[in-house]
Amino acid sequence: MTADTTTPTPVASGTTGEPALKVDSLWKIFGNRSDKIIGTSDADLSRKDLQEKTGCVLAVKDVSFEVAPGEVFVVMGLSGSGKSTLVRCLTRLIEPTSGSVVLNGEEVTSANEGQLRELRRKQVAMVFQHFGLLPHRQVIENIAFGLEVRGDDRTSRRRRAQEMVDLVGLSGYERSYPDQLSGGMQQRVGLARALAADPAILMFDEPFSALDPLIRRDMQNEVIRLHKEVGKTMVFITHDLAEALKLGDRILIMRDGEVVQVGRPDEVVGAPADDYVKDFVSDVPKSHVLTLKWVMRPARPGESDSGPALQCDTIVRDAARDVLAANGPVRVLDGDKVVGMVDDQDILRVVVAEEGTS
Amino acid sequence: MTVQVLARPVNKEAEPPTERAKNRHTMPLLGAVIVVWVVGWLIFRNHDTLVLSFQQQTDFHKWINDLRDNIQASAQHNWFFHGVIGKITTFFNWLVEQIQHLFSLPAFPRPVPQVGWLGVLVLLGWVGYAVAGARSAILVLVTVFLFGILGAWQDSVDTLIITLIAVAICVIIGLPLGIAMARNKLVSTLVTPVLDTMQTMPAFAYLAPLALIFGIGASSAVVCTLIYALPPLVRITEHGIRSVPATTLEAAGSLGVTKRQLLRQVQIPMAKRTIVVGINQCTMAALSMATIAAFVSSPGLGQDVEQALQNLDVGGSAVYGFAIVIIAIMLDRTTTAASERSEKQSAARVASVGGPGVMLVTVVLEHLPRWASEETKGRRPLPSKAFRRGILGIGLVVVAISIWLSRQYLSLASFPKSLDFGTDISNKVSDFSDWFVNLAEPVTNAFKNVVTYGLLNPLQSLLGESPFWLIAPVILALALILGGWRALAVSVVCEAIIFGTGLWHDTMVTLTMTLVATVLVMLVAVVLGVSMGRSRRADTIIRPVLDTFQTIPPFVYLVPALALFGPTRFTAIVAAIAYGVPIATKLVADGIRGVAPTTVEAARASGITRWQMIRKVQLPMAREALLLSTNQGILYVLSMVVIGGLVGGGSLGYIVVSGFSQDQLFGKGLAAGIAITALGVMLDRIARYTAARHGRA
Ligand SMILES: Nc1ncnc2c1ncn2[C@@H]1O[C@H](COP(=O)(O)OP(=O)(O)OP(=O)(O)O)[C@@H](O)[C@H]1O
Ligand SMILES: [Mg+2]
């Protein structure tokens, strides 16, 4: 990782052993002879300078991260920051220039064509911003397409596809063609198609950007629901911070192909790595994201023995009522251990600061 | 000839500023050149005009004659001519003959074909239903029945045979080739120039060499039809496969498809509509060429029309011409319906866009009907699969019975004389046309005189009576001023070629007719196109007419023109106008429609009149379309002016035509074909480079 995060990389709950996805110093440079650049001093140039000097576009620069099984890992950044390129490099829809990707213990970057195809058929599935549905096939045939290409027999893929239709709430539309559906419904088809293969990892590339805000919210909730139901590991690309905070267990922020920060939502908001991230998160209602850990103060001697207590990962907004109702400061616990105190002032500072900025 | 426009769309990047600055001097420079020309003409009139009388031949022409004799003499021994070409020739002749015996020619020892007219009728109706549905089946039945009524049964069926054989071979070669080109860059780079060449050559130019190689008759007809009809299919197929959105390919890739699965389950199904449009274009091109192949003695209607035209028999040519038109409509509607069927309901129809030597790939691709690539909402409910299968099964039984019957009864085998109204119709048409021509004489004469004295004669005298050493630099100067250095370079080469053919003067005469007809085409096209571009109503009324006109093979246009104007060069010009107007009009209309509505709205808000809107906003902004339209207009017109040689058009066209019929003129005819090609390329490039330079204001 190129940027140091200010807090130690947290580990998502339930992580033990091997990560579901491990990315190690991944590079992607578009252009001729781009493989000659890495390792030279040119590689240290900024994207703009490199393009001026060599004509190559630096899309992903030395990115490393790990995703734990069951985690929702969000990659976000402004347009052109290299998110789509990054996620496509993970399954080599775009061939990375260098670096390694290990998926469930399998080295993607060195896989041959057959292995790669196997991997795409069984291990990973993607949902795209532009849906990528086949207009000449009915909904159910679209959903079954991945099963068809990998050679599942007709009855089993029909059954599986029907399950997926029901899962994403499209019952009754099995025989429709994609162009007869609204955008939101089409994306449900995309989602169902991805889920049909029962992959270990789901990847989303800005899946909801093309949808209007209300439908987008529905779809986000849908993803949260599905995540609860099927518990898949997810890599989710978005340029929408609210979406990132809502869905992500952890967030990776990119700028010009580089990683700027990786962390839990509250870490990104509470301790932005630099001005770029700070600017990014300035509009976020902090009380909705920050936990008590970010607002508490050290306990004074004697304070920490009795009185009301809250867990340190409680969101400020949820804690506000209790804290304000209590007479005096409230203890903040990490498990059984007291880690600090909050009082009315600490809460109000967050909430009032928000009023000021928004 | 516009092939490269597709490959490298008219240079849309900003031109260097110096070029822009030069544009301002265009008008004065043009004026200066023309003044020099006119002055030179006044002084040196009728000197060095390089007139070559009809029977005169140059050494070059004789050399070609010798070459032909040598080839014919050595063909028996040479492994290539005897072994390869000979085999192909024999095969095609054999194939066509076999099918003819099946459907149109007496099959010895029977006095009639294997399958009589009833069998053919029902069989074709069944095919129509199978590929395109019930309505097309009815259209096919009516059309085929009309073959007999018109007294053109055998020749119509022959035309169909040649056309369909060529289309079948095109599909067998063209689909895999187009797909390979779409998937493999190398194949595409290798094949594209070949297709360019095939399309740049005016059909007339390669008929003669082909006849030399493949002999006169069915074989040559099939080969030249093939050459002419293959490129649109290949190109449109490539285009269709390529236009499958990258996002879809990527999504399929993420599911782990193999290359084969991608092709069969994603690319081909998604390109299907476009590919069927390609088959439609291929079919229409094949039909148009199959009629022109009459010059190399192709069996079919072409010869009938040609002979009737040469005998100035309006009635006869009208009957055969009408048979061609109904075949065209039948083939067009059926293939269109087939593509609609293959997917969804459509609002627009394919208009066939092709002409001899001017296959308009850009135009074809840019003006593919909307439904060819776009998905439309809602689909017409099709009869269920089971129902269709049932009908097809029953139909097959009916076909079998009809064929059996048509083999049993003579009256069902050869079309009964009592139903053959060919001669009657021909006489009626002649009478009517005499009456009508008399009636219209004042109008047609006035038109003829205005054009002749106002445009044709002055231009012809300017072009035809100037010394060649004056015109040649004048044309080069015009090319340079209008189109820049590249246009100049092409023009130098083309002029040299024309000079080398020894047909300079004839080329100038052909050029005159082409320019005059083009001016008239553009006048009509702008008027119609502007009204279509501005009014939806006008568009919905005019466009279907243009579509129908475009499906008609060029030969047929000569018939009404001949009736109205007799065997003069004017007939060729009128036919050329009729032939060029549809495509030019459509391009103008699309250009006008393409002017951004916001601009039009803003202009309206500033309170300008309708006339100002057209002159100051819409026409200038549609400049590129106007230039493209002129470019296409020129090429269409040129090809028609050439065919017009048949009915008194004179000059190059007449020489080409004579080359086919008179043995000792073969060389001269071939040279004329070369001259036409050079002239066409020169005009096309000048127009295209002009469009590139001046298209974007
Ligand atoms: N095929 C390519 N060839 C050259 N440059 C490319 C290519 N694809 C992407 N790029 C460049 O790489 C950079 C990253 O693009 P990418 O599509 O990954 O950004 P993104 O973060 O997904 O943006 P968006 O939010 O707009 O989707 C951009 O500067 C883009 O121009
Ligand atoms: Mg993107």
mmCIF file of C-alpha atoms in Angstrom, chain A residues 25-232:
data_model
loop_
_atom_site.group_PDB
_atom_site.id
_atom_site.type_symbol
_atom_site.label_atom_id
_atom_site.label_comp_id
_atom_site.label_asym_id
_atom_site.label_seq_id
_atom_site.Cartn_x
_atom_site.Cartn_y
_atom_site.Cartn_z
ATOM 1 C CA SER A 25 1.211 -4.543 -5.832
ATOM 2 C CA LEU A 26 -1.051 -4.617 -8.848
ATOM 3 C CA TRP A 27 -0.259 -2.298 -11.769
ATOM 4 C CA LYS A 28 -2.077 -1.504 -14.927
ATOM 5 C CA ILE A 29 -0.627 0.852 -17.484
ATOM 6 C CA PHE A 30 -2.425 1.280 -20.796
ATOM 7 C CA GLY A 31 -0.305 1.866 -23.837
ATOM 8 C CA ASN A 32 2.498 0.440 -25.879
ATOM 9 C CA ARG A 33 5.457 -1.077 -24.132
ATOM 10 C CA SER A 34 3.816 -0.318 -20.825
ATOM 11 C CA ASP A 35 5.465 -3.345 -19.217
ATOM 12 C CA LYS A 36 8.827 -1.647 -19.682
ATOM 13 C CA ILE A 37 7.855 1.186 -17.374
ATOM 14 C CA ILE A 38 7.445 -0.617 -14.093
ATOM 15 C CA GLY A 39 10.637 -0.777 -12.128
ATOM 16 C CA THR A 40 12.130 2.234 -13.846
ATOM 17 C CA SER A 41 12.076 5.741 -12.473
ATOM 18 C CA ASP A 42 9.177 6.490 -14.798
ATOM 19 C CA ALA A 43 6.974 4.434 -12.541
ATOM 20 C CA ASP A 44 7.283 7.103 -9.864
ATOM 21 C CA LEU A 45 5.933 9.797 -12.136
ATOM 22 C CA SER A 46 2.416 11.051 -11.649
ATOM 23 C CA ARG A 47 -0.207 9.948 -14.102
ATOM 24 C CA LYS A 48 -0.115 13.221 -16.000
ATOM 25 C CA ASP A 49 3.652 13.337 -16.301
ATOM 26 C CA LEU A 50 3.821 9.729 -17.387
ATOM 27 C CA GLN A 51 1.277 10.321 -20.075
ATOM 28 C CA GLU A 52 3.159 13.334 -21.349
ATOM 29 C CA LYS A 53 6.443 11.505 -21.338
ATOM 30 C CA THR A 54 5.468 8.090 -22.705
ATOM 31 C CA GLY A 55 1.905 8.366 -23.927
ATOM 32 C CA CYS A 56 0.892 5.585 -21.570
ATOM 33 C CA VAL A 57 -2.018 5.942 -19.177
ATOM 34 C CA LEU A 58 -1.386 4.871 -15.653
ATOM 35 C CA ALA A 59 -4.712 3.420 -14.535
ATOM 36 C CA VAL A 60 -3.790 1.334 -11.489
ATOM 37 C CA LYS A 61 -0.612 2.011 -9.561
ATOM 38 C CA ASP A 62 0.851 -0.437 -7.110
ATOM 39 C CA VAL A 63 -2.379 -1.420 -5.373
ATOM 40 C CA SER A 64 -2.374 -3.997 -2.571
ATOM 41 C CA PHE A 65 -5.176 -5.091 -0.301
ATOM 42 C CA GLU A 66 -6.848 -8.112 1.200
ATOM 43 C CA VAL A 67 -10.502 -8.979 1.470
ATOM 44 C CA ALA A 68 -11.677 -11.348 4.177
ATOM 45 C CA PRO A 69 -14.300 -14.012 3.469
ATOM 46 C CA GLY A 70 -17.773 -12.611 3.888
ATOM 47 C CA GLU A 71 -16.582 -9.030 3.852
ATOM 48 C CA VAL A 72 -18.094 -6.261 1.752
ATOM 49 C CA PHE A 73 -15.122 -4.383 0.406
ATOM 50 C CA VAL A 74 -15.873 -1.104 -1.285
ATOM 51 C CA VAL A 75 -13.545 0.627 -3.710
ATOM 52 C CA MET A 76 -14.359 4.235 -4.296
ATOM 53 C CA GLY A 77 -12.916 7.218 -6.038
ATOM 54 C CA LEU A 78 -13.771 9.886 -8.544
ATOM 55 C CA SER A 79 -14.372 9.195 -12.168
ATOM 56 C CA GLY A 80 -11.196 8.107 -13.900
ATOM 57 C CA SER A 81 -9.463 7.048 -10.732
ATOM 58 C CA GLY A 82 -9.032 3.510 -12.015
ATOM 59 C CA LYS A 83 -11.724 1.630 -10.128
ATOM 60 C CA SER A 84 -13.168 -0.200 -13.105
ATOM 61 C CA THR A 85 -9.735 -1.076 -14.344
ATOM 62 C CA LEU A 86 -8.802 -2.406 -10.935
ATOM 63 C CA VAL A 87 -11.832 -4.627 -10.592
ATOM 64 C CA ARG A 88 -11.411 -5.964 -14.124
ATOM 65 C CA CYS A 89 -7.801 -6.793 -13.430
ATOM 66 C CA LEU A 90 -8.962 -8.995 -10.572
ATOM 67 C CA THR A 91 -10.431 -11.506 -13.013
ATOM 68 C CA ARG A 92 -8.192 -10.459 -15.883
ATOM 69 C CA LEU A 93 -10.976 -9.080 -18.019
ATOM 70 C CA ILE A 94 -8.243 -6.514 -18.350
ATOM 71 C CA GLU A 95 -4.785 -8.026 -18.271
ATOM 72 C CA PRO A 96 -2.813 -6.453 -15.417
ATOM 73 C CA THR A 97 0.622 -5.160 -16.282
ATOM 74 C CA SER A 98 2.187 -6.621 -13.164
ATOM 75 C CA GLY A 99 1.395 -7.769 -9.658
ATOM 76 C CA SER A 100 -0.459 -10.728 -8.292
ATOM 77 C CA VAL A 101 -4.047 -11.561 -7.472
ATOM 78 C CA VAL A 102 -4.882 -14.570 -5.352
ATOM 79 C CA LEU A 103 -8.485 -15.627 -5.172
ATOM 80 C CA ASN A 104 -9.420 -18.213 -2.560
ATOM 81 C CA GLY A 105 -5.871 -19.461 -2.592
ATOM 82 C CA GLU A 106 -5.753 -19.674 -6.375
ATOM 83 C CA GLU A 107 -3.277 -17.524 -8.230
ATOM 84 C CA VAL A 108 -5.320 -15.665 -10.852
ATOM 85 C CA THR A 109 -2.445 -13.861 -12.447
ATOM 86 C CA SER A 110 -0.647 -17.016 -13.486
ATOM 87 C CA ALA A 111 -3.716 -19.040 -14.476
ATOM 88 C CA ASN A 112 -3.876 -20.277 -18.047
ATOM 89 C CA GLU A 113 -6.846 -19.632 -20.253
ATOM 90 C CA GLY A 114 -8.730 -22.733 -19.219
ATOM 91 C CA GLN A 115 -8.177 -22.206 -15.515
ATOM 92 C CA LEU A 116 -9.196 -18.609 -15.864
ATOM 93 C CA ARG A 117 -12.397 -19.587 -17.590
ATOM 94 C CA GLU A 118 -13.120 -22.134 -14.870
ATOM 95 C CA LEU A 119 -12.523 -19.450 -12.287
ATOM 96 C CA ARG A 120 -14.882 -17.025 -13.951
ATOM 97 C CA ARG A 121 -17.497 -19.722 -14.302
ATOM 98 C CA LYS A 122 -17.458 -20.875 -10.691
ATOM 99 C CA GLN A 123 -15.538 -18.575 -8.373
ATOM 100 C CA VAL A 124 -16.272 -14.984 -9.279
ATOM 101 C CA ALA A 125 -19.247 -13.237 -10.798
ATOM 102 C CA MET A 126 -19.607 -9.636 -11.838
ATOM 103 C CA VAL A 127 -22.432 -7.140 -11.975
ATOM 104 C CA PHE A 128 -21.931 -4.271 -14.391
ATOM 105 C CA GLN A 129 -23.057 -0.696 -14.541
ATOM 106 C CA HIS A 130 -24.494 -1.278 -17.996
ATOM 107 C CA PHE A 131 -26.068 -4.585 -17.041
ATOM 108 C CA GLY A 132 -24.597 -6.423 -20.027
ATOM 109 C CA LEU A 133 -27.731 -8.465 -20.569
ATOM 110 C CA LEU A 134 -28.371 -10.313 -23.795
ATOM 111 C CA PRO A 135 -31.280 -8.616 -25.525
ATOM 112 C CA HIS A 136 -32.245 -11.684 -27.521
ATOM 113 C CA ARG A 137 -32.798 -13.825 -24.445
ATOM 114 C CA GLN A 138 -35.612 -13.834 -21.945
ATOM 115 C CA VAL A 139 -34.927 -12.959 -18.338
ATOM 116 C CA ILE A 140 -34.721 -16.563 -17.260
ATOM 117 C CA GLU A 141 -32.397 -17.448 -20.120
ATOM 118 C CA ASN A 142 -30.197 -14.509 -19.259
ATOM 119 C CA ILE A 143 -29.944 -15.659 -15.687
ATOM 120 C CA ALA A 144 -29.177 -19.200 -16.774
ATOM 121 C CA PHE A 145 -26.605 -18.078 -19.331
ATOM 122 C CA GLY A 146 -23.595 -18.536 -17.089
ATOM 123 C CA LEU A 147 -24.782 -22.009 -16.115
ATOM 124 C CA GLU A 148 -25.368 -22.823 -19.752
ATOM 125 C CA VAL A 149 -21.885 -21.865 -20.857
ATOM 126 C CA ARG A 150 -20.330 -23.955 -18.146
ATOM 127 C CA GLY A 151 -22.346 -26.943 -19.259
ATOM 128 C CA ASP A 152 -24.977 -27.465 -16.568
ATOM 129 C CA ASP A 153 -27.858 -29.552 -17.803
ATOM 130 C CA ARG A 154 -31.080 -27.945 -18.808
ATOM 131 C CA THR A 155 -33.306 -28.909 -15.927
ATOM 132 C CA SER A 156 -30.835 -28.048 -13.209
ATOM 133 C CA ARG A 157 -30.034 -24.662 -14.685
ATOM 134 C CA ARG A 158 -33.721 -23.883 -15.139
ATOM 135 C CA ARG A 159 -34.353 -24.751 -11.519
ATOM 136 C CA ARG A 160 -31.420 -22.697 -10.305
ATOM 137 C CA ALA A 161 -32.400 -19.745 -12.491
ATOM 138 C CA GLN A 162 -35.940 -19.866 -11.182
ATOM 139 C CA GLU A 163 -34.622 -19.791 -7.615
ATOM 140 C CA MET A 164 -32.606 -16.726 -8.475
ATOM 141 C CA VAL A 165 -35.601 -15.062 -10.071
ATOM 142 C CA ASP A 166 -37.487 -15.511 -6.846
ATOM 143 C CA LEU A 167 -34.526 -14.430 -4.756
ATOM 144 C CA VAL A 168 -34.211 -11.059 -6.482
ATOM 145 C CA GLY A 169 -37.971 -10.568 -6.624
ATOM 146 C CA LEU A 170 -38.579 -10.859 -10.332
ATOM 147 C CA SER A 171 -41.180 -13.618 -10.203
ATOM 148 C CA GLY A 172 -43.605 -13.212 -13.055
ATOM 149 C CA TYR A 173 -41.065 -11.633 -15.380
ATOM 150 C CA GLU A 174 -39.227 -14.805 -16.348
ATOM 151 C CA ARG A 175 -40.410 -14.651 -19.931
ATOM 152 C CA SER A 176 -39.848 -10.963 -20.459
ATOM 153 C CA TYR A 177 -37.045 -9.618 -22.578
ATOM 154 C CA PRO A 178 -34.574 -7.192 -21.031
ATOM 155 C CA ASP A 179 -35.823 -4.219 -23.019
ATOM 156 C CA GLN A 180 -39.246 -4.686 -21.503
ATOM 157 C CA LEU A 181 -37.905 -4.113 -17.995
ATOM 158 C CA SER A 182 -37.044 -0.933 -16.130
ATOM 159 C CA GLY A 183 -33.411 -0.196 -15.340
ATOM 160 C CA GLY A 184 -33.780 -1.365 -11.765
ATOM 161 C CA MET A 185 -35.337 -4.630 -12.865
ATOM 162 C CA GLN A 186 -32.645 -5.159 -15.455
ATOM 163 C CA GLN A 187 -30.029 -4.787 -12.788
ATOM 164 C CA ARG A 188 -31.867 -7.346 -10.694
ATOM 165 C CA VAL A 189 -31.458 -9.690 -13.624
ATOM 166 C CA GLY A 190 -27.756 -8.860 -13.686
ATOM 167 C CA LEU A 191 -27.607 -9.589 -9.975
ATOM 168 C CA ALA A 192 -29.473 -12.854 -10.344
ATOM 169 C CA ARG A 193 -27.209 -13.903 -13.174
ATOM 170 C CA ALA A 194 -24.181 -13.261 -11.008
ATOM 171 C CA LEU A 195 -25.661 -15.151 -8.068
ATOM 172 C CA ALA A 196 -26.810 -18.088 -10.176
ATOM 173 C CA ALA A 197 -23.359 -19.590 -10.479
ATOM 174 C CA ASP A 198 -23.069 -19.534 -6.677
ATOM 175 C CA PRO A 199 -19.679 -17.850 -6.836
ATOM 176 C CA ALA A 200 -17.431 -17.341 -3.838
ATOM 177 C CA ILE A 201 -16.951 -13.681 -4.654
ATOM 178 C CA LEU A 202 -19.270 -11.129 -6.228
ATOM 179 C CA MET A 203 -17.864 -8.048 -7.887
ATOM 180 C CA PHE A 204 -19.936 -4.984 -8.618
ATOM 181 C CA ASP A 205 -18.782 -2.191 -10.897
ATOM 182 C CA GLU A 206 -20.917 0.832 -10.100
ATOM 183 C CA PRO A 207 -23.989 -1.316 -10.450
ATOM 184 C CA PHE A 208 -26.484 1.334 -9.468
ATOM 185 C CA SER A 209 -25.044 4.473 -11.062
ATOM 186 C CA ALA A 210 -27.437 4.284 -13.959
ATOM 187 C CA LEU A 211 -30.482 4.093 -11.716
ATOM 188 C CA ASP A 212 -32.520 6.878 -10.219
ATOM 189 C CA PRO A 213 -32.076 7.641 -6.504
ATOM 190 C CA LEU A 214 -35.142 5.839 -5.184
ATOM 191 C CA ILE A 215 -34.465 2.679 -7.123
ATOM 192 C CA ARG A 216 -30.837 2.932 -6.185
ATOM 193 C CA ARG A 217 -31.787 2.901 -2.528
ATOM 194 C CA ASP A 218 -33.995 -0.127 -3.050
ATOM 195 C CA MET A 219 -31.204 -1.926 -4.799
ATOM 196 C CA GLN A 220 -28.719 -1.073 -2.077
ATOM 197 C CA ASN A 221 -31.051 -2.517 0.488
ATOM 198 C CA GLU A 222 -31.418 -5.515 -1.739
ATOM 199 C CA VAL A 223 -27.675 -6.030 -1.730
ATOM 200 C CA ILE A 224 -27.587 -5.716 2.039
ATOM 201 C CA ARG A 225 -30.372 -8.264 2.292
ATOM 202 C CA LEU A 226 -28.670 -10.645 -0.097
ATOM 203 C CA HIS A 227 -25.441 -10.270 1.739
ATOM 204 C CA LYS A 228 -27.188 -11.280 4.914
ATOM 205 C CA GLU A 229 -28.918 -14.202 3.217
ATOM 206 C CA VAL A 230 -26.123 -15.633 1.134
ATOM 207 C CA GLY A 231 -23.128 -14.177 2.951
ATOM 208 C CA LYS A 232 -20.940 -13.755 -0.105
#
